[in-house]
Short mmCIF file of C-alpha atoms and ligand atoms in Angstrom, two decimals:
data_model
loop_
_atom_site.label_atom_id
_atom_site.label_comp_id
_atom_site.label_asym_id
_atom_site.label_seq_id
_atom_site.Cartn_x
_atom_site.Cartn_y
_atom_site.Cartn_z
CA UNK A 895 40.69 155.79 38.71
CA UNK A 896 43.94 157.21 40.04
CA UNK A 897 44.05 160.43 42.01
CA UNK A 898 45.10 162.16 38.79
CA UNK A 899 41.74 163.23 37.43
CA UNK A 900 40.82 161.78 34.08
CA UNK A 901 43.49 159.05 34.24
CA UNK A 902 42.46 155.39 34.44
CA UNK A 903 45.37 153.06 35.23
CA UNK A 904 43.32 149.84 35.32
CA UNK A 905 44.07 147.15 32.76
CA UNK A 906 42.43 143.95 31.64
CA UNK A 907 45.05 141.23 31.19
CA UNK A 908 43.57 138.07 29.63
CA UNK A 909 40.23 138.84 31.29
CA UNK A 910 41.85 139.55 34.68
CA UNK A 911 41.34 143.00 36.21
CA UNK A 912 44.51 144.77 37.39
CA UNK A 913 44.22 148.04 39.36
CA UNK A 914 47.31 149.23 37.49
CA UNK A 915 49.75 147.66 34.98
CA UNK A 916 52.78 147.39 37.30
CA UNK A 917 53.53 143.74 38.20
CA UNK A 918 56.09 142.30 40.62
CA UNK A 919 58.36 140.11 38.43
CA UNK A 920 58.99 136.49 39.43
CA UNK A 921 61.86 135.70 41.79
CA UNK A 922 61.92 139.11 43.46
CA UNK A 923 60.21 139.05 46.88
CA UNK A 924 57.77 136.45 45.51
CA UNK A 925 59.20 133.82 47.82
CA UNK A 926 56.83 134.47 50.75
CA UNK A 927 53.18 135.43 51.17
CA UNK A 928 54.05 138.20 53.65
CA UNK A 929 56.43 139.81 51.14
CA UNK A 930 53.93 139.58 48.28
CA UNK A 931 51.31 141.14 50.57
CA UNK A 932 53.63 144.07 51.31
CA UNK A 933 54.38 144.63 47.61
CA UNK A 934 50.64 144.43 46.86
CA UNK A 935 49.73 146.88 49.61
CA UNK A 936 52.62 149.05 48.41
CA UNK A 937 50.67 149.69 45.22
CA UNK A 938 51.46 146.85 42.76
CA UNK A 939 48.80 145.89 40.21
CA UNK A 940 49.78 142.21 40.50
CA UNK A 941 52.40 140.06 42.20
CA UNK A 942 54.18 137.04 40.69
CA UNK A 943 55.48 134.27 42.91
CA UNK A 944 58.96 132.75 42.62
CA UNK A 945 59.05 130.02 39.95
CA UNK A 946 58.39 126.64 41.56
CA UNK A 947 59.28 123.11 40.44
CA UNK A 948 57.74 119.71 41.23
CA UNK A 949 60.29 119.05 44.03
CA UNK A 950 62.10 121.49 46.33
CA UNK A 951 65.36 122.81 44.85
CA UNK A 952 68.31 124.07 46.87
CA UNK A 953 69.67 126.18 44.00
CA UNK A 954 73.34 126.95 43.41
CA UNK A 955 75.91 127.51 46.19
CA UNK A 956 76.79 131.11 47.08
CA UNK A 957 77.64 133.57 45.70
CA UNK A 958 74.43 133.58 43.65
CA UNK A 959 73.68 137.31 43.26
CA UNK A 960 76.13 140.19 42.82
CA UNK A 961 75.57 143.88 42.26
CA UNK A 962 77.26 144.77 39.00
CA UNK A 963 77.40 148.27 37.46
CA UNK A 964 73.88 149.35 36.46
CA UNK A 965 72.30 146.04 37.45
CA UNK A 966 72.71 142.59 38.96
CA UNK A 967 74.18 139.28 37.87
CA UNK A 968 72.45 136.24 39.38
CA UNK A 969 72.48 132.47 39.17
CA UNK A 970 70.16 131.51 42.02
CA UNK A 971 69.43 128.21 40.26
CA UNK A 972 65.68 128.40 40.92
CA UNK A 973 65.88 127.65 44.64
CA UNK A 974 62.27 127.03 45.72
CA UNK A 975 60.31 124.94 48.22
CA UNK A 976 58.51 122.86 45.54
CA UNK A 977 55.00 123.13 44.12
CA UNK A 978 53.13 121.59 47.09
CA UNK A 979 54.55 124.26 49.42
CA UNK A 980 53.97 126.91 46.75
CA UNK A 981 50.25 126.07 46.63
CA UNK A 982 50.08 126.97 50.34
CA UNK A 983 52.09 130.18 49.77
CA UNK A 984 49.70 131.29 47.01
CA UNK A 985 46.62 130.46 49.13
CA UNK A 986 48.10 132.45 52.00
CA UNK A 987 48.88 135.34 49.64
CA UNK A 988 45.27 135.30 48.44
CA UNK A 989 43.97 135.40 52.04
CA UNK A 990 46.28 138.30 52.90
CA UNK A 991 45.31 140.32 49.80
CA UNK A 992 41.59 139.41 49.89
CA UNK A 993 40.49 142.99 50.64
CA UNK A 994 42.45 144.36 47.65
CA UNK A 995 42.13 143.96 43.87
CA UNK A 996 45.80 143.03 43.44
CA UNK A 997 46.03 140.07 41.03
CA UNK A 998 48.12 136.99 41.82
CA UNK A 999 50.32 135.25 39.24
CA UNK A 1000 51.78 131.81 39.96
CA UNK A 1001 55.06 131.00 38.19
CA UNK A 1002 56.16 127.48 37.27
CA UNK A 1003 59.34 125.82 36.08
CA UNK A 1004 60.28 122.24 35.11
CA UNK A 1005 63.11 120.36 33.45
CA UNK A 1006 60.84 118.42 31.06
CA UNK A 1007 57.73 119.15 28.98
CA UNK A 1008 55.68 116.63 30.99
CA UNK A 1009 57.03 118.14 34.19
CA UNK A 1010 55.68 121.55 33.19
CA UNK A 1011 52.21 120.05 32.70
CA UNK A 1012 52.28 118.35 36.13
CA UNK A 1013 53.49 121.46 37.98
CA UNK A 1014 50.89 123.57 36.14
CA UNK A 1015 48.10 121.22 37.18
CA UNK A 1016 49.16 121.18 40.83
CA UNK A 1017 49.73 124.94 41.12
CA UNK A 1018 46.36 125.62 39.46
CA UNK A 1019 44.68 124.14 42.56
CA UNK A 1020 45.75 127.33 44.39
CA UNK A 1021 43.69 129.29 41.81
CA UNK A 1022 46.12 132.05 40.89
CA UNK A 1023 44.56 134.59 38.50
CA UNK A 1024 47.22 133.85 35.89
CA UNK A 1025 49.87 131.19 35.43
CA UNK A 1026 53.34 132.22 34.23
CA UNK A 1027 55.52 129.59 32.56
CA UNK A 1028 59.23 130.18 33.00
CA UNK A 1029 60.85 128.51 29.99
CA UNK A 1030 63.68 131.02 29.95
CA UNK A 1031 65.84 130.70 33.08
CA UNK A 1032 69.43 130.70 31.78
CA UNK A 1033 70.92 129.13 34.92
CA UNK A 1034 69.49 125.59 35.16
CA UNK A 1035 69.59 122.27 33.26
CA UNK A 1036 66.78 121.17 30.88
CA UNK A 1037 65.94 117.96 29.03
CA UNK A 1038 67.09 119.41 25.69
CA UNK A 1039 70.25 120.98 27.14
CA UNK A 1040 69.18 124.57 26.44
CA UNK A 1041 66.25 126.51 27.92
CA UNK A 1042 62.93 125.66 26.24
CA UNK A 1043 62.69 129.30 25.14
CA UNK A 1044 65.75 128.79 22.89
CA UNK A 1045 63.82 127.22 20.01
CA UNK A 1046 60.27 127.62 18.65
CA UNK A 1047 59.56 123.86 18.76
CA UNK A 1048 60.44 123.37 22.43
CA UNK A 1049 58.78 126.64 23.49
CA UNK A 1050 55.60 125.56 21.69
CA UNK A 1051 55.72 122.04 23.17
CA UNK A 1052 55.76 123.40 26.73
CA UNK A 1053 53.00 125.90 25.93
CA UNK A 1054 50.74 123.18 24.50
CA UNK A 1055 51.37 120.86 27.47
CA UNK A 1056 50.60 123.58 30.03
CA UNK A 1057 47.49 124.77 28.19
CA UNK A 1058 46.17 121.19 28.21
CA UNK A 1059 46.80 120.95 31.97
CA UNK A 1060 45.04 124.12 33.20
CA UNK A 1061 42.07 126.42 32.56
CA UNK A 1062 43.90 129.42 34.02
CA UNK A 1063 45.20 131.94 31.43
CA UNK A 1064 48.82 131.14 30.58
CA UNK A 1065 51.66 133.66 30.23
CA UNK A 1066 54.83 132.28 28.62
CA UNK A 1067 58.03 134.02 29.70
CA UNK A 1068 60.59 134.39 26.93
CA UNK A 1069 64.36 134.71 26.85
CA UNK A 1070 66.39 137.47 25.19
CA UNK A 1071 69.23 134.96 24.67
CA UNK A 1072 68.03 133.98 21.19
CA UNK A 1073 68.66 135.09 17.62
CA UNK A 1074 65.08 136.29 17.04
CA UNK A 1075 62.65 136.51 19.96
CA UNK A 1076 59.76 137.29 17.57
CA UNK A 1077 59.93 133.78 16.09
CA UNK A 1078 59.62 132.26 19.58
CA UNK A 1079 56.79 134.66 20.44
CA UNK A 1080 54.82 133.61 17.37
CA UNK A 1081 55.41 129.92 18.12
CA UNK A 1082 54.00 130.18 21.65
CA UNK A 1083 51.04 132.25 20.45
CA UNK A 1084 50.27 129.58 17.82
CA UNK A 1085 50.57 126.93 20.57
CA UNK A 1086 47.83 128.67 22.58
CA UNK A 1087 49.61 131.07 24.96
CA UNK A 1088 47.27 133.76 26.32
CA UNK A 1089 50.09 136.28 26.90
CA UNK A 1090 53.85 136.69 26.67
CA UNK A 1091 56.27 138.01 29.28
CA UNK A 1092 59.50 139.45 27.86
CA UNK A 1093 62.21 139.28 29.04
CA UNK A 1094 63.99 137.01 31.49
CA UNK A 1095 67.61 137.87 32.34
CA UNK A 1096 70.35 138.34 29.74
CA UNK A 1097 73.19 135.78 30.02
CA UNK A 1098 76.48 137.22 31.24
CA UNK A 1099 79.63 136.73 33.30
CA UNK A 1100 81.80 138.81 35.62
CA UNK A 1101 85.38 137.71 36.37
CA UNK A 1102 87.30 138.62 39.53
CA UNK A 1103 90.75 139.35 38.07
CA UNK A 1104 92.50 139.05 41.45
CA UNK A 1105 91.11 135.54 41.95
CA UNK A 1106 91.30 134.88 38.19
CA UNK A 1107 87.90 133.18 38.23
CA UNK A 1108 84.23 134.04 37.60
CA UNK A 1109 82.58 135.67 40.62
CA UNK A 1110 79.44 133.50 40.66
CA UNK A 1111 79.70 129.88 41.81
CA UNK A 1112 77.75 128.93 38.66
CA UNK A 1113 80.33 130.95 36.68
CA UNK A 1114 77.73 132.49 34.39
CA UNK A 1115 74.43 134.08 35.30
CA UNK A 1116 71.67 136.42 34.19
CA UNK A 1117 71.96 140.20 34.04
CA UNK A 1118 69.00 142.28 35.21
CA UNK A 1119 68.29 145.91 36.10
CA UNK A 1120 68.80 149.17 34.14
CA UNK A 1121 71.66 147.63 32.11
CA UNK A 1122 69.18 145.49 30.15
CA UNK A 1123 66.35 147.99 29.58
CA UNK A 1124 67.13 148.75 25.91
CA UNK A 1125 67.37 145.00 25.23
CA UNK A 1126 63.97 144.49 26.88
CA UNK A 1127 62.34 147.42 25.06
CA UNK A 1128 63.60 146.15 21.72
CA UNK A 1129 62.41 142.61 22.54
CA UNK A 1130 58.91 143.85 23.42
CA UNK A 1131 58.87 145.99 20.26
CA UNK A 1132 59.75 142.96 18.11
CA UNK A 1133 57.20 140.71 19.86
CA UNK A 1134 54.46 143.32 19.40
CA UNK A 1135 55.01 143.16 15.64
CA UNK A 1136 54.81 139.36 15.70
CA UNK A 1137 51.81 138.55 17.95
CA UNK A 1138 48.39 139.87 18.89
CA UNK A 1139 48.24 138.46 22.45
CA UNK A 1140 49.17 140.89 25.27
CA UNK A 1141 52.82 141.33 26.27
CA UNK A 1142 54.16 141.96 29.78
CA UNK A 1143 57.32 144.05 29.33
CA UNK A 1144 60.05 143.21 31.88
CA UNK A 1145 63.67 144.32 32.15
CA UNK A 1146 65.24 147.34 33.76
CA UNK A 1147 62.05 149.20 34.64
CA UNK A 1148 62.58 151.43 37.69
CA UNK A 1149 60.49 154.55 36.99
CA UNK A 1150 57.18 155.62 35.50
CA UNK A 1151 59.05 156.85 32.42
CA UNK A 1152 60.63 153.41 31.96
CA UNK A 1153 57.20 151.78 32.25
CA UNK A 1154 55.68 154.17 29.69
CA UNK A 1155 58.56 153.42 27.31
CA UNK A 1156 57.84 149.70 27.63
CA UNK A 1157 54.13 150.28 26.98
CA UNK A 1158 54.83 152.44 23.93
CA UNK A 1159 57.03 149.57 22.64
CA UNK A 1160 53.92 147.36 22.83
CA UNK A 1161 53.54 146.07 26.39
CA UNK A 1162 50.06 145.96 27.96
CA UNK A 1163 51.59 145.68 31.44
CA UNK A 1164 55.05 146.00 32.94
CA UNK A 1165 57.09 143.73 35.24
CA UNK A 1166 59.47 145.13 37.84
CA UNK A 1167 62.20 143.06 39.49
CA UNK A 1168 65.64 144.45 40.34
CA UNK A 1169 64.39 147.99 41.09
CA UNK A 1170 62.78 146.62 44.25
CA UNK A 1171 66.25 145.80 45.64
CA UNK A 1172 67.03 149.49 46.07
CA UNK A 1173 63.51 151.02 46.07
CA UNK A 1174 61.82 148.65 48.53
CA UNK A 1175 58.27 147.30 48.64
CA UNK A 1176 56.73 150.66 47.65
CA UNK A 1177 58.66 150.82 44.34
CA UNK A 1178 55.82 149.48 42.21
CA UNK A 1179 53.26 151.90 43.67
CA UNK A 1180 55.67 154.77 43.04
CA UNK A 1181 56.10 153.67 39.40
CA UNK A 1182 52.29 153.52 38.99
CA UNK A 1183 51.92 157.05 40.42
CA UNK A 1184 54.62 158.37 38.08
CA UNK A 1185 52.79 156.74 35.15
CA UNK A 1186 49.55 158.48 36.16
CA UNK A 1187 51.36 161.84 36.37
CA UNK A 1188 52.85 161.38 32.89
CA UNK A 1189 49.45 160.39 31.50
CA UNK A 1190 47.70 163.38 33.07
CA UNK A 1191 50.40 165.75 31.76
CA UNK A 1192 50.21 164.32 28.25
CA UNK A 1193 46.44 163.82 27.94
CA UNK A 1194 46.39 160.02 27.90
CA UNK A 1195 43.23 158.74 29.62
CA UNK A 1196 43.87 154.99 29.60
CA UNK A 1197 46.93 152.75 29.48
CA UNK A 1198 45.60 151.20 26.26
CA UNK A 1199 45.87 154.64 24.58
CA UNK A 1200 49.67 154.26 24.77
CA UNK A 1201 50.18 150.56 23.95
CA UNK A 1202 52.41 150.23 20.86
CA UNK A 1203 52.41 153.97 20.08
CA UNK A 1204 56.09 153.83 19.10
CA UNK A 1205 55.14 151.67 16.12
CA UNK A 1206 53.53 154.56 14.27
CA UNK A 1207 55.27 155.39 11.02
CA UNK A 1208 57.65 158.36 11.28
CA UNK A 1209 55.90 161.74 10.90
CA UNK A 1210 56.26 163.15 7.42
CA UNK A 1211 58.39 166.28 7.23
CA UNK A 1212 56.20 169.27 6.59
CA UNK A 1213 57.06 171.49 3.68
CA UNK A 1214 58.86 174.56 5.08
CA UNK A 1215 57.38 176.72 2.32
C1 FMN B 1361 67.57 137.28 41.95
C2 FMN B 1361 66.65 137.03 40.79
C3 FMN B 1361 65.83 135.89 40.77
C4 FMN B 1361 64.97 135.66 39.69
N1 FMN B 1361 64.16 134.55 39.72
C5 FMN B 1361 63.27 134.35 38.70
C6 FMN B 1361 62.37 133.25 38.73
O1 FMN B 1361 62.31 132.47 39.68
N2 FMN B 1361 61.51 133.09 37.67
C7 FMN B 1361 61.50 133.95 36.58
O2 FMN B 1361 60.70 133.76 35.67
N3 FMN B 1361 62.34 135.02 36.55
C8 FMN B 1361 63.22 135.23 37.56
N4 FMN B 1361 64.05 136.32 37.53
C9 FMN B 1361 63.99 137.24 36.37
C10 FMN B 1361 63.08 138.43 36.65
O3 FMN B 1361 61.74 138.04 36.87
C11 FMN B 1361 63.11 139.44 35.48
O4 FMN B 1361 62.66 138.81 34.30
C12 FMN B 1361 64.52 140.00 35.23
O5 FMN B 1361 65.20 140.21 36.45
C13 FMN B 1361 64.49 141.31 34.44
O6 FMN B 1361 63.73 142.29 35.15
P1 FMN B 1361 64.42 143.43 36.08
O7 FMN B 1361 65.49 144.09 35.24
O8 FMN B 1361 63.29 144.35 36.44
O9 FMN B 1361 64.99 142.74 37.25
C14 FMN B 1361 64.93 136.57 38.59
C15 FMN B 1361 65.75 137.72 38.61
C16 FMN B 1361 66.60 137.96 39.69
C17 FMN B 1361 67.45 139.21 39.68
#
């Protein structure tokens, strides 16, 4: 129970207990156990580690992240220490958060379908509560040329391979850079996904007109932060109509009101990334407190009371007579 009487922020995500539905998104402070501990102790319901690959990756040369208008543009290129090191980071995170009920989500990435299965198997030895499968990074190469999240067949192939490689519940993270995200959502549900995370970053570019060249070394990157919130809300809304597995809504959430909006679109939990850059490690706890205040003010007792509420048919106009 939160301190707001009558409000219960806890959620059950694929059988995993979360003290509240606010989750640290992958790639944001999930690079080190000490940082994940601070975000957890700052009031997060769960923390997601940086996506890891079979081998260490250096990522792209700088500049890799720029502040742009109401958000960020990044092409980090999935710099990570590799899955063996990540197993140790997750174990250390578990030790540090052992006296809390903050859940731990391990995120994986690979360039091939078989690679996803191998990384999933290795990372599972660290026993994260949930495994997130990043098939949607727009800034790296893949065996089919485009991210696996670009087509239902490739998204489903990765999902099936990962499900066969682990007993841990699997979240598949989708891309907004597709014609119809609902088709991809249905394909990964049919392939056995336990949950969906939507969305990863939105592809974009910023050009320095003095230098007459793109600002990022990778030229294009992914937009995150408040700029993409309506895209994320719409994506969650569409996925909710297409699947019955839970959805983690990610993209531009920086307040309790944003999180509630995502939940009313159909999310069972909410991911927060960019907002941490300006709000610090306590951002997620602050968002959870603001959610509890809203719920108390509006008479919602549980998070599940609000999931998908925006899908109700429009109220009929009452007869003025
Ligand atoms: C610098 C940076 C690094 C990221 N790295 C990852 C990553 O490793 N794996 C992943 O699944 N998503 C990654 N993301 C995407 C975020 O998890 C999230 O989906 C996206 O930023 C939208 O949420 P936000 O608007 O709250 O930041 C990254 C985003 C940023 C800004």
